[in-house]
Amino acid sequence: MAFRKKDGDNQILRYDDVVLRRSDLGIIRGPHYLNDRLIEFYFAHLASSSASSGAVLLVPPSISFWLANCSDSQSLREAADPLRLPDRSLVLFTVNDNLDVAAAEGGSHWSLLVYCRETSEFVHHDSCTGMNLWHAQRLFRAVSGFVGAGEPPQFVEGFTPQQTNGYDCGLYVLAIAEVVCNWFVSGGRGCAKRDERWFTAVDKEVDAVAVNKLRGEMLKLILNLMENK
């Protein structure tokens, strides 16, 4: 799954389809805003460690961005259909405030949009409340027609711990995504308490300390994968 490149090559690791570069080590050591590659890497890690049998989909940032900003309906369908959204019980999208499709790795804020089939909702988690609301609603409008829900999905703002600096938004996205995936795999999809969802787990497990710990865990994971080739 992973290998180390020759000395002098900027590529340091390939994990599934994700390529990390030497500069990513500096970013994850921080304190810096996470880029698309690091978020996609951890999404791939969560997907590989989840025993969800395809019921959970973590959409890479590049695809989420394209879905939100796709200019015509045919291109949007061509991007959405391979995701097989009607077959998923839970879908996690990243939201970014970049509006320039020509600008690679643009934007300055990340948030998380979670589709839960059980409740027919798209739940938005933003660690800086309100900052990405417009962008999240734009993504919701783009993809809600592709999930094949029995009733029209609703957009809701979910409980989200708030970041205490200007650069940890991506880590909050990853920390909350991990909690949501664990909640689902552990049986949370029964969702007897509709208003609770995974919010109680987020409240208990995600804060500034946990986010800082995750940064270190990600760095350790990358270094271990590099060592083990």
PDB file of C-alpha atoms in Angstrom:
ATOM      1  CA  MET A   1       0.000   0.000   0.000  1.00  0.00           C
ATOM      2  CA  ALA A   2       2.856   2.379   0.721  1.00  0.00           C
ATOM      3  CA  PHE A   3       6.364   2.802  -0.591  1.00  0.00           C
ATOM      4  CA  ARG A   4       9.270   5.170  -0.246  1.00  0.00           C
ATOM      5  CA  LYS A   5      10.652   6.950  -3.269  1.00  0.00           C
ATOM      6  CA  LYS A   6      14.279   7.375  -4.188  1.00  0.00           C
ATOM      7  CA  ASP A   7      16.302  10.109  -2.529  1.00  0.00           C
ATOM      8  CA  GLY A   8      15.869  13.461  -4.204  1.00  0.00           C
ATOM      9  CA  ASP A   9      12.294  12.712  -5.316  1.00  0.00           C
ATOM     10  CA  ASN A  10       9.756  15.055  -3.743  1.00  0.00           C
ATOM     11  CA  GLN A  11       7.287  12.194  -3.480  1.00  0.00           C
ATOM     12  CA  ILE A  12       7.737  10.493  -0.111  1.00  0.00           C
ATOM     13  CA  LEU A  13       4.725   8.182   0.113  1.00  0.00           C
ATOM     14  CA  ARG A  14       1.922   6.647  -1.917  1.00  0.00           C
ATOM     15  CA  TYR A  15      -1.067   5.419   0.050  1.00  0.00           C
ATOM     16  CA  ASP A  16      -3.732   3.913  -2.185  1.00  0.00           C
ATOM     17  CA  ASP A  17      -4.189   6.676  -4.769  1.00  0.00           C
ATOM     18  CA  VAL A  18      -2.858   9.467  -2.535  1.00  0.00           C
ATOM     19  CA  VAL A  19       0.636  10.825  -3.090  1.00  0.00           C
ATOM     20  CA  LEU A  20       2.298  12.752  -0.272  1.00  0.00           C
ATOM     21  CA  ARG A  21       5.299  15.012  -0.767  1.00  0.00           C
ATOM     22  CA  ARG A  22       8.092  16.122   1.497  1.00  0.00           C
ATOM     23  CA  SER A  23       6.482  19.503   2.071  1.00  0.00           C
ATOM     24  CA  ASP A  24       3.479  17.720   3.609  1.00  0.00           C
ATOM     25  CA  LEU A  25       5.651  16.649   6.533  1.00  0.00           C
ATOM     26  CA  GLY A  26       6.283  20.298   7.371  1.00  0.00           C
ATOM     27  CA  ILE A  27       2.586  21.087   7.104  1.00  0.00           C
ATOM     28  CA  ILE A  28       1.492  18.301   9.414  1.00  0.00           C
ATOM     29  CA  ARG A  29       4.198  19.150  11.942  1.00  0.00           C
ATOM     30  CA  GLY A  30       2.492  22.534  12.037  1.00  0.00           C
ATOM     31  CA  PRO A  31       1.121  24.715  13.028  1.00  0.00           C
ATOM     32  CA  HIS A  32      -0.256  25.003   9.500  1.00  0.00           C
ATOM     33  CA  TYR A  33      -3.525  24.770   7.566  1.00  0.00           C
ATOM     34  CA  LEU A  34      -3.944  21.265   6.111  1.00  0.00           C
ATOM     35  CA  ASN A  35      -3.889  20.884   2.345  1.00  0.00           C
ATOM     36  CA  ASP A  36      -6.008  18.631   0.122  1.00  0.00           C
ATOM     37  CA  ARG A  37      -3.420  15.839   0.044  1.00  0.00           C
ATOM     38  CA  LEU A  38      -3.238  15.398   3.800  1.00  0.00           C
ATOM     39  CA  ILE A  39      -7.015  15.382   4.163  1.00  0.00           C
ATOM     40  CA  GLU A  40      -7.377  12.877   1.325  1.00  0.00           C
ATOM     41  CA  PHE A  41      -4.669  10.726   2.909  1.00  0.00           C
ATOM     42  CA  TYR A  42      -6.472  10.543   6.254  1.00  0.00           C
ATOM     43  CA  PHE A  43      -9.822   9.946   4.563  1.00  0.00           C
ATOM     44  CA  ALA A  44      -8.206   6.996   2.769  1.00  0.00           C
ATOM     45  CA  HIS A  45      -6.811   5.760   6.077  1.00  0.00           C
ATOM     46  CA  LEU A  46     -10.248   5.973   7.727  1.00  0.00           C
ATOM     47  CA  ALA A  47     -11.826   4.155   4.785  1.00  0.00           C
ATOM     48  CA  SER A  48      -9.263   1.340   4.914  1.00  0.00           C
ATOM     49  CA  SER A  49      -9.687   0.848   8.653  1.00  0.00           C
ATOM     50  CA  SER A  50     -13.490   0.935   8.599  1.00  0.00           C
ATOM     51  CA  ALA A  51     -15.398  -2.332   8.436  1.00  0.00           C
ATOM     52  CA  SER A  52     -18.347  -0.682   6.725  1.00  0.00           C
ATOM     53  CA  SER A  53     -18.468  -2.868   3.576  1.00  0.00           C
ATOM     54  CA  GLY A  54     -18.965   0.096   1.283  1.00  0.00           C
ATOM     55  CA  ALA A  55     -21.832   1.592   3.283  1.00  0.00           C
ATOM     56  CA  VAL A  56     -19.624   4.555   4.237  1.00  0.00           C
ATOM     57  CA  LEU A  57     -17.994   6.766   1.618  1.00  0.00           C
ATOM     58  CA  LEU A  58     -15.388   9.422   2.356  1.00  0.00           C
ATOM     59  CA  VAL A  59     -15.248  11.647  -0.707  1.00  0.00           C
ATOM     60  CA  PRO A  60     -11.790  13.079  -1.548  1.00  0.00           C
ATOM     61  CA  PRO A  61     -11.558  16.888  -1.302  1.00  0.00           C
ATOM     62  CA  SER A  62     -10.922  17.318  -5.038  1.00  0.00           C
ATOM     63  CA  ILE A  63     -14.143  15.491  -5.900  1.00  0.00           C
ATOM     64  CA  SER A  64     -16.196  17.308  -3.273  1.00  0.00           C
ATOM     65  CA  PHE A  65     -14.891  20.607  -4.641  1.00  0.00           C
ATOM     66  CA  TRP A  66     -15.731  19.652  -8.219  1.00  0.00           C
ATOM     67  CA  LEU A  67     -19.247  18.569  -7.247  1.00  0.00           C
ATOM     68  CA  ALA A  68     -19.859  21.885  -5.498  1.00  0.00           C
ATOM     69  CA  ASN A  69     -18.544  23.978  -8.373  1.00  0.00           C
ATOM     70  CA  CYS A  70     -19.447  21.933 -11.456  1.00  0.00           C
ATOM     71  CA  SER A  71     -20.745  24.255 -14.158  1.00  0.00           C
ATOM     72  CA  ASP A  72     -23.257  22.032 -15.970  1.00  0.00           C
ATOM     73  CA  SER A  73     -25.652  19.218 -15.125  1.00  0.00           C
ATOM     74  CA  GLN A  74     -24.085  16.618 -17.414  1.00  0.00           C
ATOM     75  CA  SER A  75     -20.605  17.071 -15.916  1.00  0.00           C
ATOM     76  CA  LEU A  76     -22.127  16.994 -12.435  1.00  0.00           C
ATOM     77  CA  ARG A  77     -23.845  13.677 -13.146  1.00  0.00           C
ATOM     78  CA  GLU A  78     -20.649  12.225 -14.616  1.00  0.00           C
ATOM     79  CA  ALA A  79     -18.860  13.128 -11.380  1.00  0.00           C
ATOM     80  CA  ALA A  80     -21.623  11.928  -9.050  1.00  0.00           C
ATOM     81  CA  ASP A  81     -22.631   8.620 -10.649  1.00  0.00           C
ATOM     82  CA  PRO A  82     -19.326   6.760  -9.975  1.00  0.00           C
ATOM     83  CA  LEU A  83     -19.732   7.511  -6.257  1.00  0.00           C
ATOM     84  CA  ARG A  84     -22.835   5.280  -6.137  1.00  0.00           C
ATOM     85  CA  LEU A  85     -24.474   7.555  -3.598  1.00  0.00           C
ATOM     86  CA  PRO A  86     -27.796   5.643  -3.531  1.00  0.00           C
ATOM     87  CA  ASP A  87     -25.873   2.603  -2.239  1.00  0.00           C
ATOM     88  CA  ARG A  88     -24.357   4.465   0.713  1.00  0.00           C
ATOM     89  CA  SER A  89     -25.693   4.802   4.235  1.00  0.00           C
ATOM     90  CA  LEU A  90     -23.244   7.530   5.189  1.00  0.00           C
ATOM     91  CA  VAL A  91     -21.298   9.921   2.954  1.00  0.00           C
ATOM     92  CA  LEU A  92     -18.696  12.412   4.164  1.00  0.00           C
ATOM     93  CA  PHE A  93     -17.792  15.409   2.006  1.00  0.00           C
ATOM     94  CA  THR A  94     -15.266  18.143   2.669  1.00  0.00           C
ATOM     95  CA  VAL A  95     -16.353  21.751   2.170  1.00  0.00           C
ATOM     96  CA  ASN A  96     -13.866  24.432   1.137  1.00  0.00           C
ATOM     97  CA  ASP A  97     -14.438  28.150   0.646  1.00  0.00           C
ATOM     98  CA  ASN A  98     -12.413  28.302  -2.566  1.00  0.00           C
ATOM     99  CA  LEU A  99     -14.537  29.441  -5.528  1.00  0.00           C
ATOM    100  CA  ASP A 100     -11.834  29.465  -8.184  1.00  0.00           C
ATOM    101  CA  VAL A 101     -11.833  26.083  -9.938  1.00  0.00           C
ATOM    102  CA  ALA A 102      -8.566  27.052 -11.637  1.00  0.00           C
ATOM    103  CA  ALA A 103      -6.774  27.577  -8.315  1.00  0.00           C
ATOM    104  CA  ALA A 104      -5.242  24.357  -7.026  1.00  0.00           C
ATOM    105  CA  GLU A 105      -5.427  24.004  -3.239  1.00  0.00           C
ATOM    106  CA  GLY A 106      -7.076  27.407  -2.857  1.00  0.00           C
ATOM    107  CA  GLY A 107      -9.353  28.507  -0.047  1.00  0.00           C
ATOM    108  CA  SER A 108      -8.760  29.236   3.610  1.00  0.00           C
ATOM    109  CA  HIS A 109     -11.301  27.164   5.547  1.00  0.00           C
ATOM    110  CA  TRP A 110     -12.455  23.542   5.729  1.00  0.00           C
ATOM    111  CA  SER A 111     -15.668  22.099   7.115  1.00  0.00           C
ATOM    112  CA  LEU A 112     -17.455  18.743   6.903  1.00  0.00           C
ATOM    113  CA  LEU A 113     -20.801  17.811   5.332  1.00  0.00           C
ATOM    114  CA  VAL A 114     -22.207  14.400   6.333  1.00  0.00           C
ATOM    115  CA  TYR A 115     -25.102  12.702   4.558  1.00  0.00           C
ATOM    116  CA  CYS A 116     -26.993  10.268   6.804  1.00  0.00           C
ATOM    117  CA  ARG A 117     -29.519   8.117   4.951  1.00  0.00           C
ATOM    118  CA  GLU A 118     -31.193   7.017   8.192  1.00  0.00           C
ATOM    119  CA  THR A 119     -32.348  10.562   8.927  1.00  0.00           C
ATOM    120  CA  SER A 120     -32.341  11.824   5.309  1.00  0.00           C
ATOM    121  CA  GLU A 121     -30.156  14.746   6.343  1.00  0.00           C
ATOM    122  CA  PHE A 122     -27.006  16.512   5.288  1.00  0.00           C
ATOM    123  CA  VAL A 123     -25.368  17.616   8.535  1.00  0.00           C
ATOM    124  CA  HIS A 124     -22.822  20.425   8.359  1.00  0.00           C
ATOM    125  CA  HIS A 125     -20.010  20.606  10.919  1.00  0.00           C
ATOM    126  CA  ASP A 126     -18.095  23.894  10.887  1.00  0.00           C
ATOM    127  CA  SER A 127     -15.437  24.598  13.518  1.00  0.00           C
ATOM    128  CA  CYS A 128     -15.860  28.303  12.774  1.00  0.00           C
ATOM    129  CA  THR A 129     -19.655  28.542  12.768  1.00  0.00           C
ATOM    130  CA  GLY A 130     -21.134  30.293   9.760  1.00  0.00           C
ATOM    131  CA  MET A 131     -17.906  30.694   7.836  1.00  0.00           C
ATOM    132  CA  ASN A 132     -18.609  27.895   5.341  1.00  0.00           C
ATOM    133  CA  LEU A 133     -22.415  27.869   5.509  1.00  0.00           C
ATOM    134  CA  TRP A 134     -22.928  29.232   1.990  1.00  0.00           C
ATOM    135  CA  HIS A 135     -20.382  26.823   0.535  1.00  0.00           C
ATOM    136  CA  ALA A 136     -21.888  23.846   2.370  1.00  0.00           C
ATOM    137  CA  GLN A 137     -25.373  24.709   1.139  1.00  0.00           C
ATOM    138  CA  ARG A 138     -24.002  24.992  -2.387  1.00  0.00           C
ATOM    139  CA  LEU A 139     -22.574  21.465  -2.154  1.00  0.00           C
ATOM    140  CA  PHE A 140     -25.821  20.209  -0.611  1.00  0.00           C
ATOM    141  CA  ARG A 141     -27.855  21.576  -3.503  1.00  0.00           C
ATOM    142  CA  ALA A 142     -25.452  19.992  -5.991  1.00  0.00           C
ATOM    143  CA  VAL A 143     -25.524  16.456  -4.583  1.00  0.00           C
ATOM    144  CA  SER A 144     -28.839  16.049  -2.738  1.00  0.00           C
ATOM    145  CA  GLY A 145     -30.600  14.944  -5.905  1.00  0.00           C
ATOM    146  CA  PHE A 146     -28.184  12.050  -6.417  1.00  0.00           C
ATOM    147  CA  VAL A 147     -28.560  10.209  -3.096  1.00  0.00           C
ATOM    148  CA  GLY A 148     -31.810   8.469  -4.034  1.00  0.00           C
ATOM    149  CA  ALA A 149     -33.514   9.282  -0.761  1.00  0.00           C
ATOM    150  CA  GLY A 150     -37.123   8.300  -0.145  1.00  0.00           C
ATOM    151  CA  GLU A 151     -37.852  11.775   1.153  1.00  0.00           C
ATOM    152  CA  PRO A 152     -36.125  15.018   0.168  1.00  0.00           C
ATOM    153  CA  PRO A 153     -32.975  15.398   2.284  1.00  0.00           C
ATOM    154  CA  GLN A 154     -32.750  18.314   4.677  1.00  0.00           C
ATOM    155  CA  PHE A 155     -29.746  20.530   5.417  1.00  0.00           C
ATOM    156  CA  VAL A 156     -28.971  21.040   9.110  1.00  0.00           C
ATOM    157  CA  GLU A 157     -26.174  22.600  11.110  1.00  0.00           C
ATOM    158  CA  GLY A 158     -24.697  20.046  13.502  1.00  0.00           C
ATOM    159  CA  PHE A 159     -23.080  20.555  16.882  1.00  0.00           C
ATOM    160  CA  THR A 160     -19.401  21.359  16.325  1.00  0.00           C
ATOM    161  CA  PRO A 161     -16.608  22.238  18.797  1.00  0.00           C
ATOM    162  CA  GLN A 162     -15.058  25.542  17.785  1.00  0.00           C
ATOM    163  CA  GLN A 163     -11.425  25.970  16.816  1.00  0.00           C
ATOM    164  CA  THR A 164      -9.261  28.292  18.874  1.00  0.00           C
ATOM    165  CA  ASN A 165      -6.852  29.353  16.113  1.00  0.00           C
ATOM    166  CA  GLY A 166      -6.831  30.120  12.415  1.00  0.00           C
ATOM    167  CA  TYR A 167      -5.284  26.922  11.038  1.00  0.00           C
ATOM    168  CA  ASP A 168      -6.781  23.800  12.639  1.00  0.00           C
ATOM    169  CA  CYS A 169     -10.041  23.638  10.649  1.00  0.00           C
ATOM    170  CA  GLY A 170      -8.824  20.699   8.561  1.00  0.00           C
ATOM    171  CA  LEU A 171      -7.918  18.734  11.669  1.00  0.00           C
ATOM    172  CA  TYR A 172     -11.379  19.367  13.114  1.00  0.00           C
ATOM    173  CA  VAL A 173     -12.818  17.962   9.896  1.00  0.00           C
ATOM    174  CA  LEU A 174     -10.703  14.821  10.256  1.00  0.00           C
ATOM    175  CA  ALA A 175     -11.356  14.404  13.982  1.00  0.00           C
ATOM    176  CA  ILE A 176     -15.117  14.702  13.494  1.00  0.00           C
ATOM    177  CA  ALA A 177     -15.029  12.420  10.439  1.00  0.00           C
ATOM    178  CA  GLU A 178     -13.287   9.760  12.521  1.00  0.00           C
ATOM    179  CA  VAL A 179     -15.900  10.038  15.265  1.00  0.00           C
ATOM    180  CA  VAL A 180     -18.731   9.785  12.732  1.00  0.00           C
ATOM    181  CA  CYS A 181     -17.204   6.690  11.103  1.00  0.00           C
ATOM    182  CA  ASN A 182     -16.648   5.012  14.485  1.00  0.00           C
ATOM    183  CA  TRP A 183     -20.219   5.873  15.516  1.00  0.00           C
ATOM    184  CA  PHE A 184     -21.566   4.213  12.390  1.00  0.00           C
ATOM    185  CA  VAL A 185     -19.424   1.089  12.590  1.00  0.00           C
ATOM    186  CA  SER A 186     -20.291   0.617  16.276  1.00  0.00           C
ATOM    187  CA  GLY A 187     -24.008   0.474  15.455  1.00  0.00           C
ATOM    188  CA  GLY A 188     -25.000   4.137  15.583  1.00  0.00           C
ATOM    189  CA  ARG A 189     -26.811   3.776  12.299  1.00  0.00           C
ATOM    190  CA  GLY A 190     -29.814   2.465  14.269  1.00  0.00           C
ATOM    191  CA  CYS A 191     -30.266   6.131  15.180  1.00  0.00           C
ATOM    192  CA  ALA A 192     -33.150   5.594  17.626  1.00  0.00           C
ATOM    193  CA  LYS A 193     -32.539   9.093  18.954  1.00  0.00           C
ATOM    194  CA  ARG A 194     -32.884  11.117  15.771  1.00  0.00           C
ATOM    195  CA  ASP A 195     -31.848  14.393  17.436  1.00  0.00           C
ATOM    196  CA  GLU A 196     -28.704  12.888  18.947  1.00  0.00           C
ATOM    197  CA  ARG A 197     -27.086  11.237  15.926  1.00  0.00           C
ATOM    198  CA  TRP A 198     -23.301  11.226  16.528  1.00  0.00           C
ATOM    199  CA  PHE A 199     -23.322  14.633  18.255  1.00  0.00           C
ATOM    200  CA  THR A 200     -22.807  13.283  21.778  1.00  0.00           C
ATOM    201  CA  ALA A 201     -19.688  11.428  20.643  1.00  0.00           C
ATOM    202  CA  VAL A 202     -18.349  14.567  18.928  1.00  0.00           C
ATOM    203  CA  ASP A 203     -18.946  16.560  22.105  1.00  0.00           C
ATOM    204  CA  LYS A 204     -17.052  14.007  24.194  1.00  0.00           C
ATOM    205  CA  GLU A 205     -14.176  13.279  21.847  1.00  0.00           C
ATOM    206  CA  VAL A 206     -13.353  16.420  19.861  1.00  0.00           C
ATOM    207  CA  ASP A 207     -11.722  19.504  21.333  1.00  0.00           C
ATOM    208  CA  ALA A 208      -8.526  21.516  20.918  1.00  0.00           C
ATOM    209  CA  VAL A 209      -6.496  18.941  22.855  1.00  0.00           C
ATOM    210  CA  ALA A 210      -7.789  16.032  20.765  1.00  0.00           C
ATOM    211  CA  VAL A 211      -7.138  17.943  17.550  1.00  0.00           C
ATOM    212  CA  ASN A 212      -3.553  18.704  18.545  1.00  0.00           C
ATOM    213  CA  LYS A 213      -3.083  15.038  19.424  1.00  0.00           C
ATOM    214  CA  LEU A 214      -4.429  14.031  16.006  1.00  0.00           C
ATOM    215  CA  ARG A 215      -1.802  16.166  14.297  1.00  0.00           C
ATOM    216  CA  GLY A 216       0.903  14.166  16.051  1.00  0.00           C
ATOM    217  CA  GLU A 217      -0.818  10.867  15.310  1.00  0.00           C
ATOM    218  CA  MET A 218      -1.021  11.706  11.616  1.00  0.00           C
ATOM    219  CA  LEU A 219       2.669  12.540  11.497  1.00  0.00           C
ATOM    220  CA  LYS A 220       3.528   9.284  13.256  1.00  0.00           C
ATOM    221  CA  LEU A 221       1.312   7.331  10.859  1.00  0.00           C
ATOM    222  CA  ILE A 222       2.966   8.856   7.799  1.00  0.00           C
ATOM    223  CA  LEU A 223       6.468   8.233   9.139  1.00  0.00           C
ATOM    224  CA  ASN A 224       5.603   4.630  10.012  1.00  0.00           C
ATOM    225  CA  LEU A 225       4.227   4.004   6.532  1.00  0.00           C
ATOM    226  CA  MET A 226       7.386   5.466   5.033  1.00  0.00           C
ATOM    227  CA  GLU A 227       9.520   3.194   7.190  1.00  0.00           C
ATOM    228  CA  ASN A 228       7.487   0.089   6.391  1.00  0.00           C
ATOM    229  CA  LYS A 229       7.417   0.880   2.683  1.00  0.00           C
TER     230      LYS A 229
END
